[in-house]
PDB file of C-alpha atoms and ligand atoms in Angstrom:
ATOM      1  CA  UNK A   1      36.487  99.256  31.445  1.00  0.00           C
ATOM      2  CA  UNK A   2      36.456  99.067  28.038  1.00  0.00           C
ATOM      3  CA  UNK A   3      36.822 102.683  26.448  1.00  0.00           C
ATOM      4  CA  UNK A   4      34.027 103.506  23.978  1.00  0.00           C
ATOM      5  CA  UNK A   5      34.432 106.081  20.841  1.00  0.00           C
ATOM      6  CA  UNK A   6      31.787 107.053  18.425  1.00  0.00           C
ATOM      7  CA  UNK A   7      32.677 107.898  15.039  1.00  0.00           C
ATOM      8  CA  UNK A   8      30.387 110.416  12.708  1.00  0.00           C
ATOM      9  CA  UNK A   9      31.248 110.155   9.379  1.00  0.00           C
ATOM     10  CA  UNK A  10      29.733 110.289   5.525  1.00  0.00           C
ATOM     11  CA  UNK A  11      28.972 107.507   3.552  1.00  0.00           C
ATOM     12  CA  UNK A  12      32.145 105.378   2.719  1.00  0.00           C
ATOM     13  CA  UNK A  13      33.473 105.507   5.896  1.00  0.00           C
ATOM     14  CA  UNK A  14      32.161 102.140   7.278  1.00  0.00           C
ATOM     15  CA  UNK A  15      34.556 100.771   5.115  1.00  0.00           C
ATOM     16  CA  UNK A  16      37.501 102.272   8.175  1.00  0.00           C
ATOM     17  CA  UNK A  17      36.744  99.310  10.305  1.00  0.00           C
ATOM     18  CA  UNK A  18      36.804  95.619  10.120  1.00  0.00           C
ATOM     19  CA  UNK A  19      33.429  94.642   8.971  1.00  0.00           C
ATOM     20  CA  UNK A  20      30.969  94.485  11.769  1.00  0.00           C
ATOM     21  CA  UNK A  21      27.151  94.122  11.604  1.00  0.00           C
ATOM     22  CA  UNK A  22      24.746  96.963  10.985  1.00  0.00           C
ATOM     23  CA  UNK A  23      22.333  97.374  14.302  1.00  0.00           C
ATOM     24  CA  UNK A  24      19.802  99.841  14.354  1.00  0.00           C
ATOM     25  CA  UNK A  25      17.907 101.262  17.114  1.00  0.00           C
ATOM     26  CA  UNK A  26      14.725 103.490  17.634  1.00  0.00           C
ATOM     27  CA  UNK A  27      15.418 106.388  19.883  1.00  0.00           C
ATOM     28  CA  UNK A  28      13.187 108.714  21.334  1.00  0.00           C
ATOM     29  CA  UNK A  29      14.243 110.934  18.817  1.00  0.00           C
ATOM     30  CA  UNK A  30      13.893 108.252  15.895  1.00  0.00           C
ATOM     31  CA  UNK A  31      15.675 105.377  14.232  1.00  0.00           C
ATOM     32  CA  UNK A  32      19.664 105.382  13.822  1.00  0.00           C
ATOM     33  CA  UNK A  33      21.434 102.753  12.286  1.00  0.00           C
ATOM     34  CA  UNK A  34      25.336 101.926  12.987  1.00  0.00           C
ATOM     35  CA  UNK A  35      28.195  99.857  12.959  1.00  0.00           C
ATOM     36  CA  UNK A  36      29.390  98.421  16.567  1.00  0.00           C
ATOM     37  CA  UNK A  37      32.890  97.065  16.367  1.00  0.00           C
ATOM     38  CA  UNK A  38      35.679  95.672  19.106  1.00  0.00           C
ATOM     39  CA  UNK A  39      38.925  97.664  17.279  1.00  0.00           C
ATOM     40  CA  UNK A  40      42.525  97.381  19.333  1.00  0.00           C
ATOM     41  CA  UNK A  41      40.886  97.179  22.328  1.00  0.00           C
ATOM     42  CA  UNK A  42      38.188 100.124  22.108  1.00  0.00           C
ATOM     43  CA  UNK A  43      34.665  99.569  21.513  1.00  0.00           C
ATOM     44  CA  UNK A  44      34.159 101.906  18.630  1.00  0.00           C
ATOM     45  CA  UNK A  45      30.894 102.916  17.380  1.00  0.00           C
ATOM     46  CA  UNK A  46      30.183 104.414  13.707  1.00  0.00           C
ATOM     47  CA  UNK A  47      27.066 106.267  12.604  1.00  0.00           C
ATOM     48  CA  UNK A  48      26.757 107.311   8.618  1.00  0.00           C
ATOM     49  CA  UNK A  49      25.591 110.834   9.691  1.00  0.00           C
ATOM     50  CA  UNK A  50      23.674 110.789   6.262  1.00  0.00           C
ATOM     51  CA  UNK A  51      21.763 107.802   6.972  1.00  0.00           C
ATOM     52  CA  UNK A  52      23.501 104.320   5.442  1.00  0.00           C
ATOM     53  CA  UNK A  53      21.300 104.553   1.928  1.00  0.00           C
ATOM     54  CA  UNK A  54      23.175 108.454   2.025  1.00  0.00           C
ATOM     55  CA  UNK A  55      19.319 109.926   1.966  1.00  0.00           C
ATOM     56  CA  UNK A  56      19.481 112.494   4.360  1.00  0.00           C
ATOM     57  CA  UNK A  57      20.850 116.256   3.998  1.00  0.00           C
ATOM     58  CA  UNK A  58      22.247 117.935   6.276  1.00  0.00           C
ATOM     59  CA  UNK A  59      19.495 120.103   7.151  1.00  0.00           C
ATOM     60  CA  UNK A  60      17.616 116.912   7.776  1.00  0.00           C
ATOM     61  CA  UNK A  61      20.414 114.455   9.849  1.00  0.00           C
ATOM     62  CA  UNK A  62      18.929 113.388  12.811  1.00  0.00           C
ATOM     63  CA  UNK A  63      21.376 114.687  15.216  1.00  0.00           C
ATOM     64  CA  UNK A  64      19.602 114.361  18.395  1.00  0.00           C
ATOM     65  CA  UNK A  65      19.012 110.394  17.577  1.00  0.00           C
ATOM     66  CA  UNK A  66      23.123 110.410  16.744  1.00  0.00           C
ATOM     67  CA  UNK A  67      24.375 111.525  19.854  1.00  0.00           C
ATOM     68  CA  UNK A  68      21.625 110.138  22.435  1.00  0.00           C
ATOM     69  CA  UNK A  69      22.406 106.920  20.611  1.00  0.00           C
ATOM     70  CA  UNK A  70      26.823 107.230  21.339  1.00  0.00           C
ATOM     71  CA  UNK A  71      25.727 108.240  24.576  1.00  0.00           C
ATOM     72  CA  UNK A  72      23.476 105.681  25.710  1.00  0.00           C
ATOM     73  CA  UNK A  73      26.192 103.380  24.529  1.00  0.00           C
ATOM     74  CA  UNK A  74      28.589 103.993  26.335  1.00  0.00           C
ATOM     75  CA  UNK A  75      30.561 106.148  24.308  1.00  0.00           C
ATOM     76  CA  UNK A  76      32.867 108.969  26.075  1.00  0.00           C
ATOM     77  CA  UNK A  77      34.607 110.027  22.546  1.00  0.00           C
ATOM     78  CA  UNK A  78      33.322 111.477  19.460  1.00  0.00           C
ATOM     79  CA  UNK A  79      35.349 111.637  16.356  1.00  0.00           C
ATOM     80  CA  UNK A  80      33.348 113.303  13.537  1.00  0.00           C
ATOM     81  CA  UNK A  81      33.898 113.895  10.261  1.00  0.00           C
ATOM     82  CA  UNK A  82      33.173 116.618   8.010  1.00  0.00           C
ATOM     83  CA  UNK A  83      33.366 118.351   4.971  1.00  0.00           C
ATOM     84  CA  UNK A  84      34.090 121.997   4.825  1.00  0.00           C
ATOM     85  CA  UNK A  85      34.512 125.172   2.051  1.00  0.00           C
ATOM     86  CA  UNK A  86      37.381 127.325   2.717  1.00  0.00           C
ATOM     87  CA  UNK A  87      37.069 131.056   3.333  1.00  0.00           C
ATOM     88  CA  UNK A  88      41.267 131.255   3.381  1.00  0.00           C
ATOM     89  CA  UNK A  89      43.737 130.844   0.684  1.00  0.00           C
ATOM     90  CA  UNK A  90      46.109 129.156   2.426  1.00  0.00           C
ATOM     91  CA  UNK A  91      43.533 126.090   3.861  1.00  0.00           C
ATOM     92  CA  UNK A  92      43.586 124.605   0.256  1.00  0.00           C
ATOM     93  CA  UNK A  93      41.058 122.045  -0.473  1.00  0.00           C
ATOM     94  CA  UNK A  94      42.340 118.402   0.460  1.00  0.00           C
ATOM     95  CA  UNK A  95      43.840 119.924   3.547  1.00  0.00           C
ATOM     96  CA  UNK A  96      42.565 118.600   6.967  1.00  0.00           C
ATOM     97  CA  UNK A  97      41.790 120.977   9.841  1.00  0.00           C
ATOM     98  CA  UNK A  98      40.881 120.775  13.296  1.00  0.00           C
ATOM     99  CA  UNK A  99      38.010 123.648  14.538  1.00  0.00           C
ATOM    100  CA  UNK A 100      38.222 124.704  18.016  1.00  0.00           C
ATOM    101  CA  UNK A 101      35.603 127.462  17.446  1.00  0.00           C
ATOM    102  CA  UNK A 102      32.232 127.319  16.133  1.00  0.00           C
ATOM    103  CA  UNK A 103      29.760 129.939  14.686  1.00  0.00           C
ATOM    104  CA  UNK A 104      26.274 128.385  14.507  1.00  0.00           C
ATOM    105  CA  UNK A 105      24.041 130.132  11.517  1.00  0.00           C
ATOM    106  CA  UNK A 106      21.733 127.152  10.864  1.00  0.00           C
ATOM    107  CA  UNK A 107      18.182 128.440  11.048  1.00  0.00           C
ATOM    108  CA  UNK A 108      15.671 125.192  11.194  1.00  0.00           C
ATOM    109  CA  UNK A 109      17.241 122.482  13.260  1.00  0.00           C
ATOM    110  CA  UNK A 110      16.525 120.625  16.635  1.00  0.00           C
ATOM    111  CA  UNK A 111      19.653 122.386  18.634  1.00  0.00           C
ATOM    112  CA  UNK A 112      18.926 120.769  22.260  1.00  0.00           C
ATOM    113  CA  UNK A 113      18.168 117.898  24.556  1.00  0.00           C
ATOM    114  CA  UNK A 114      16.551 119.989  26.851  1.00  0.00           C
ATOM    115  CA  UNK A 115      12.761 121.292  25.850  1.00  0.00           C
ATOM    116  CA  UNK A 116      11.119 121.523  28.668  1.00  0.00           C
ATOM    117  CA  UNK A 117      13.538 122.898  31.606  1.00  0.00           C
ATOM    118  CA  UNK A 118      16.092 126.069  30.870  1.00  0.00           C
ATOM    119  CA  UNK A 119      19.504 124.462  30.241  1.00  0.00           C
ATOM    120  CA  UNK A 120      22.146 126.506  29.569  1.00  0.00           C
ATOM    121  CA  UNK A 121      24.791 124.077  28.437  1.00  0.00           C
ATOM    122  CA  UNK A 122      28.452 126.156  29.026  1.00  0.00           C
ATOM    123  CA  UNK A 123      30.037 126.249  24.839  1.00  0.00           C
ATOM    124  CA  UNK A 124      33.395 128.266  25.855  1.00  0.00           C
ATOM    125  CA  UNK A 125      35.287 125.306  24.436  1.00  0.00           C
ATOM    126  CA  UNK A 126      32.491 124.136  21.854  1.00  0.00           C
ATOM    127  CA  UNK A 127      35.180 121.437  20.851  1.00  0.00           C
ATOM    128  CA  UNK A 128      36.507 119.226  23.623  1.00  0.00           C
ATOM    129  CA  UNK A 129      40.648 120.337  23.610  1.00  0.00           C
ATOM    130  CA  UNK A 130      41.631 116.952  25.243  1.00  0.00           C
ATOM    131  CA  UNK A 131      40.400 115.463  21.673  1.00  0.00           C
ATOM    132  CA  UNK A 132      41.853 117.984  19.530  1.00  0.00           C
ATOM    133  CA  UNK A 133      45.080 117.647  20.770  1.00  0.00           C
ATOM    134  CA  UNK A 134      44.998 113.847  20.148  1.00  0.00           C
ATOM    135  CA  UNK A 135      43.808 114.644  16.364  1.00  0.00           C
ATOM    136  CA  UNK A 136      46.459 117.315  16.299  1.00  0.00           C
ATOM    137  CA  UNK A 137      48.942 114.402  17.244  1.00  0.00           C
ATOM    138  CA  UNK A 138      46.919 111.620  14.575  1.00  0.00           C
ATOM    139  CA  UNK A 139      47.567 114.081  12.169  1.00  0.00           C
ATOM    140  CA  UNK A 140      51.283 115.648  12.359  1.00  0.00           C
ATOM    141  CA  UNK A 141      51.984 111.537  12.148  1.00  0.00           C
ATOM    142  CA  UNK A 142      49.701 110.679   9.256  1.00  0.00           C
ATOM    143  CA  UNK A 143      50.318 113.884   7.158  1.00  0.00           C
ATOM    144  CA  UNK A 144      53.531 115.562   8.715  1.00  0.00           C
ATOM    145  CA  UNK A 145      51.546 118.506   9.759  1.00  0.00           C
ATOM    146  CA  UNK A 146      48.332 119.891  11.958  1.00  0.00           C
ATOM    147  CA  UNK A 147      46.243 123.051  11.370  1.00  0.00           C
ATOM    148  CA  UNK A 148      44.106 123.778  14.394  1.00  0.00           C
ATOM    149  CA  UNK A 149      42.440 126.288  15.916  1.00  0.00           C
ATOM    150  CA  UNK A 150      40.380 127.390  13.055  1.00  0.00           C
ATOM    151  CA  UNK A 151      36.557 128.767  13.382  1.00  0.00           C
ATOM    152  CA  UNK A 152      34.157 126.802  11.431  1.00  0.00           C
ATOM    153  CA  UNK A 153      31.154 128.599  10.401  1.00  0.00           C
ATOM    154  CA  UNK A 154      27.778 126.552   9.991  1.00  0.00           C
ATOM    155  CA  UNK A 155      24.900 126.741   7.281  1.00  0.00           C
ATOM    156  CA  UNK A 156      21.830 125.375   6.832  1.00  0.00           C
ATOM    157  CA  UNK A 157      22.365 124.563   3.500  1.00  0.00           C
ATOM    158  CA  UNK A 158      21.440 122.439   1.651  1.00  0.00           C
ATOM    159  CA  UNK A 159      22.324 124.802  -0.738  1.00  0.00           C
ATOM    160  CA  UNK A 160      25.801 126.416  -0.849  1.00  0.00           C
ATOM    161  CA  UNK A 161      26.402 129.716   0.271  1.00  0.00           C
ATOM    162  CA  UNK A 162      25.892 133.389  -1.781  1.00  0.00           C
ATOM    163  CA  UNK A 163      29.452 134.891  -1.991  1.00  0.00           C
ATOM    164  CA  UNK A 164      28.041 137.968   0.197  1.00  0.00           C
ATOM    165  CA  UNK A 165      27.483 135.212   2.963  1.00  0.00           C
ATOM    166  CA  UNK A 166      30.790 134.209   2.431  1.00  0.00           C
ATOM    167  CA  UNK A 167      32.251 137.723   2.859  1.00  0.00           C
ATOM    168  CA  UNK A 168      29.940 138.155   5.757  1.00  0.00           C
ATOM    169  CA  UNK A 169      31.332 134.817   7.270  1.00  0.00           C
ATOM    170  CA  UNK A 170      34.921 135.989   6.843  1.00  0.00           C
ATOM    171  CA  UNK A 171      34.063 139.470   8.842  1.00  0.00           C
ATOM    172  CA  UNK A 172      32.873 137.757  11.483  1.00  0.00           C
ATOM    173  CA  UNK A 173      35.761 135.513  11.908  1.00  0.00           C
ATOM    174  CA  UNK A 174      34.953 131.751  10.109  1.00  0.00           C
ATOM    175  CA  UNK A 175      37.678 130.367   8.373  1.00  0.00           C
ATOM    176  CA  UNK A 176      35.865 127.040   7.138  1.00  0.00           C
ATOM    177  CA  UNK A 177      32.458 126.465   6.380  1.00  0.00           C
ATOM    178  CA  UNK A 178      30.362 123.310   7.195  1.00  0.00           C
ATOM    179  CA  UNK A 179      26.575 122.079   7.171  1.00  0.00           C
ATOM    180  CA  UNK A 180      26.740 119.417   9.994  1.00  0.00           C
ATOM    181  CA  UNK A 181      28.822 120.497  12.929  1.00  0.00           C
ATOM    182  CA  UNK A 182      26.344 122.075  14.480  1.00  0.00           C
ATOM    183  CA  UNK A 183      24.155 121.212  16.481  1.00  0.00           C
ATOM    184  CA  UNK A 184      26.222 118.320  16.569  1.00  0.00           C
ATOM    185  CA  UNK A 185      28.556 119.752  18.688  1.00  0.00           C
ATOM    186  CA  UNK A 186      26.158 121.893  20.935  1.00  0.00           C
ATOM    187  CA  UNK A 187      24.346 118.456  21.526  1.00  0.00           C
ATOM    188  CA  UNK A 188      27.381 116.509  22.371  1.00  0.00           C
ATOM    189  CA  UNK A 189      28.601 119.369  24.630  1.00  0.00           C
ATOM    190  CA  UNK A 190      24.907 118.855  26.455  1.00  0.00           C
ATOM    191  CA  UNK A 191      25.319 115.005  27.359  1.00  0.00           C
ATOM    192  CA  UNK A 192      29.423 115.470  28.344  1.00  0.00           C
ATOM    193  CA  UNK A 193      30.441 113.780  25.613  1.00  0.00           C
ATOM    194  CA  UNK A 194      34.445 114.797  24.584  1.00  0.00           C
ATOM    195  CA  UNK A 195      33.436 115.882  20.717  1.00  0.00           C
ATOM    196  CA  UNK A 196      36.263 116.949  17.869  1.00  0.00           C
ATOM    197  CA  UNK A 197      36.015 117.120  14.167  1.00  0.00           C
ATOM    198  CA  UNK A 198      38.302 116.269  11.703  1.00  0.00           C
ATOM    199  CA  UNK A 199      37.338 118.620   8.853  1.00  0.00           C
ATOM    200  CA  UNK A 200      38.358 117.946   5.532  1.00  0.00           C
ATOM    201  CA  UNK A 201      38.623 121.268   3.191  1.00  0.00           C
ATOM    202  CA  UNK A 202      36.918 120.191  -0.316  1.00  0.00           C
ATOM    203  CA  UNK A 203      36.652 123.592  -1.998  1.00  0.00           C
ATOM    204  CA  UNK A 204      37.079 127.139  -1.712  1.00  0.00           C
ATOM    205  CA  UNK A 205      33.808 128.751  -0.426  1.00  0.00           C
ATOM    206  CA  UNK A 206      31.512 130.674  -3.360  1.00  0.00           C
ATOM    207  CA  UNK A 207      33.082 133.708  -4.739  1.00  0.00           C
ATOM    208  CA  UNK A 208      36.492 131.951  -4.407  1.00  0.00           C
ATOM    209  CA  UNK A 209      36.192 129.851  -6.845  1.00  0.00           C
ATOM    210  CA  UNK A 210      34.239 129.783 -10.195  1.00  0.00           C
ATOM    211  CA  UNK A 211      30.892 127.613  -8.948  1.00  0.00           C
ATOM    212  CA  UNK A 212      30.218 125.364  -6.390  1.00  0.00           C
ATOM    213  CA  UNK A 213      29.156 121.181  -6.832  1.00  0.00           C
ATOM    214  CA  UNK A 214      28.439 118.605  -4.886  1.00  0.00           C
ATOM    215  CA  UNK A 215      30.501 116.318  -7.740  1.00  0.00           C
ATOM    216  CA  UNK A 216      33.701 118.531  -6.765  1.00  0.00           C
ATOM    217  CA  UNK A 217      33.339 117.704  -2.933  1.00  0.00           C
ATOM    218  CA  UNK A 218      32.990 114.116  -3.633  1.00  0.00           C
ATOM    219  CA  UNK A 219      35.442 113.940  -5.845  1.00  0.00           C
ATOM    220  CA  UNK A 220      38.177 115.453  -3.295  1.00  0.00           C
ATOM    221  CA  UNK A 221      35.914 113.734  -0.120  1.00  0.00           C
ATOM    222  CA  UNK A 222      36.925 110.065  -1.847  1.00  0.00           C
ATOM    223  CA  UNK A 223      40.774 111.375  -2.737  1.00  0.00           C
ATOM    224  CA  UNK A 224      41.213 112.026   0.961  1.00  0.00           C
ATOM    225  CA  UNK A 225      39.379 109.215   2.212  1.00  0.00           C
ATOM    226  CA  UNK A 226      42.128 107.358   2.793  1.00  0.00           C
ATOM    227  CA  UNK A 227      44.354 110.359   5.141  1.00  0.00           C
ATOM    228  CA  UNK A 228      41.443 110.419   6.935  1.00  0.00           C
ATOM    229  CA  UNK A 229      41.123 106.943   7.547  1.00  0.00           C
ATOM    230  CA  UNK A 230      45.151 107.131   8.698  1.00  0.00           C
ATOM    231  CA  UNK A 231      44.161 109.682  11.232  1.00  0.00           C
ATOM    232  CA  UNK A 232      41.351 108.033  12.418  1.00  0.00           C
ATOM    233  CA  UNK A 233      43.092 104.968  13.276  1.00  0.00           C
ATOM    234  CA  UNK A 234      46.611 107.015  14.517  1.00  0.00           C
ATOM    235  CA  UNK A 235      44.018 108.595  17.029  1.00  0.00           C
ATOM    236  CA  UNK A 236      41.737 105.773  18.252  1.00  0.00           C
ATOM    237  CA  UNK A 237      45.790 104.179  19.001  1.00  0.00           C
ATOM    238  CA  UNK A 238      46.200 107.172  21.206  1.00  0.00           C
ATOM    239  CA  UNK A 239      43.138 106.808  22.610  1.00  0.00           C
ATOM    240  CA  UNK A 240      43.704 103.094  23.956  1.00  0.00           C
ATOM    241  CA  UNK A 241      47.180 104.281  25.248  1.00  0.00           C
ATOM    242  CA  UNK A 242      45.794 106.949  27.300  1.00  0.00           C
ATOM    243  CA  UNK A 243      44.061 104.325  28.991  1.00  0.00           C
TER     244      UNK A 243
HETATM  245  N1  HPA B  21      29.820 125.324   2.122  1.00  0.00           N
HETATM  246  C1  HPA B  21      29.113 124.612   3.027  1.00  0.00           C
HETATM  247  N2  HPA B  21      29.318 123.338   3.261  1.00  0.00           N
HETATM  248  C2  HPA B  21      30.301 122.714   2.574  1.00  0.00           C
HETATM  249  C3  HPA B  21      31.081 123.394   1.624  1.00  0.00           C
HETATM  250  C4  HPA B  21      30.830 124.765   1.394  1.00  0.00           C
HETATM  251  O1  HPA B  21      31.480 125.433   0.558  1.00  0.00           O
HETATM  252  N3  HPA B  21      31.951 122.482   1.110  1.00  0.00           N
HETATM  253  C5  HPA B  21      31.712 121.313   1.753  1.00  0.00           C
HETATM  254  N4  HPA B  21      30.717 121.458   2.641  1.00  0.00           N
END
């Protein structure tokens, strides 16, 4: 059987695989558009989390849609991509890290499959390890080193956070901050999906550096592109020789 891995990623990332058509479907949980491409062997399946005309923030993503779509597809892998603040000196922005924790503080957000029966989904590994450790591998090829482990905090944005949240955050353990990992992973966790994120530091969180803009997290976002791309494909390798 043909393994199947879904990729989450921001605009600009379609551009990772050979050019395949755009499909979209209409879930019970709305319309998602992606990319479905044969790639070395894998069927690999890429979703613009922001929607393909980059129109959606992250407090409006359709994440149910996202991952009832990779699942209903087939797909037992999901790669995502994300963009993070720091809350650590020494996770400098263009660094890439790999969470293994999660602490969920969005507030307005569709967090589960499962509405109408108590389903208590076990999150002691909120980020599936067999994945992380191929991403660890991807990226001690690509970039010579891996930082894993870390806890990534999530916001509901969409604006950035006060530096008082940011202290708060550190307290309490977070040592990246994110808008979109959750309830991605909570949801993936809920249909057995094997979910990791590649999360690429872009700034320092507020009250580390002098202000915050979304033209700064582009701008590092499209310098690192490329590194993440390398990963991407060093890990979707592994992936087909696990087979
Ligand atoms: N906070 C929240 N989300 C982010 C940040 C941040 O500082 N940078 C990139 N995504």
């Amino acid at each position: 059987m043909v393994k199947t891995v879904g990729i989450i990623g921001g605009t600009g990332y379609e551009t990772l695989l050979p050019e395949g058509s755009w499909l979209a479907t209409e879930t019970i949980y709305g319309k998602v558009e992606f990319m479905e491409v044969d790639f070395e062997g894998l069927k690999v399946i890429f979703i613009p989390r922001h929607g393909r005309e980059h129109n959606l923030p992250p407090h409006r993503v359709n994440y149910r849609g996202n991952i009832w779509l990779l699942k209903s597809r087939g797909a037992e892998y999901v790669i995502a991509i994300n963009a993070v603040g720091s809350l650590r000196r020494i996770l400098k922005p263009g660094m890439i890290v790999i969470p293994t924790d999660i602490i969920d503080f969005t507030k307005n957000r569709y967090t589960t499959f499962f509405d109408d029966k108590p389903v208590h989904v076990d999150f002691t590994e909120p980020f599936c390890m067999k994945l992380v450790r191929v991403l660890e591998k991807a990226s001690e090829k690509v970039l010579g080193y891996s930082i894993s482990g870390a806890v990534v905090a999530v916001t509901e944005g969409p604006r950035f956070e006060s530096p008082a949240e940011i202290n708060a955050l550190r307290i309490l353990g977070a040592d990246i901050v994110g808008m979109t990992s959750a309830p991605e992973a909570a949801l993936a966790k809920e249909l057995g999906l094997c979910y990791a994120s590649l999360a690429l530091v872009t700034n320092y969180a507020a009250g580390m550096q002098e202000k915050q803009s979304s033209e700064d997290v582009e701008k590092v976002a499209n310098e690192k592109r490329q590194q993440v791309f390398q990963i991407i494909l060093e890990t979707l390798k592994i992936l087909k020789e696990q087979e």
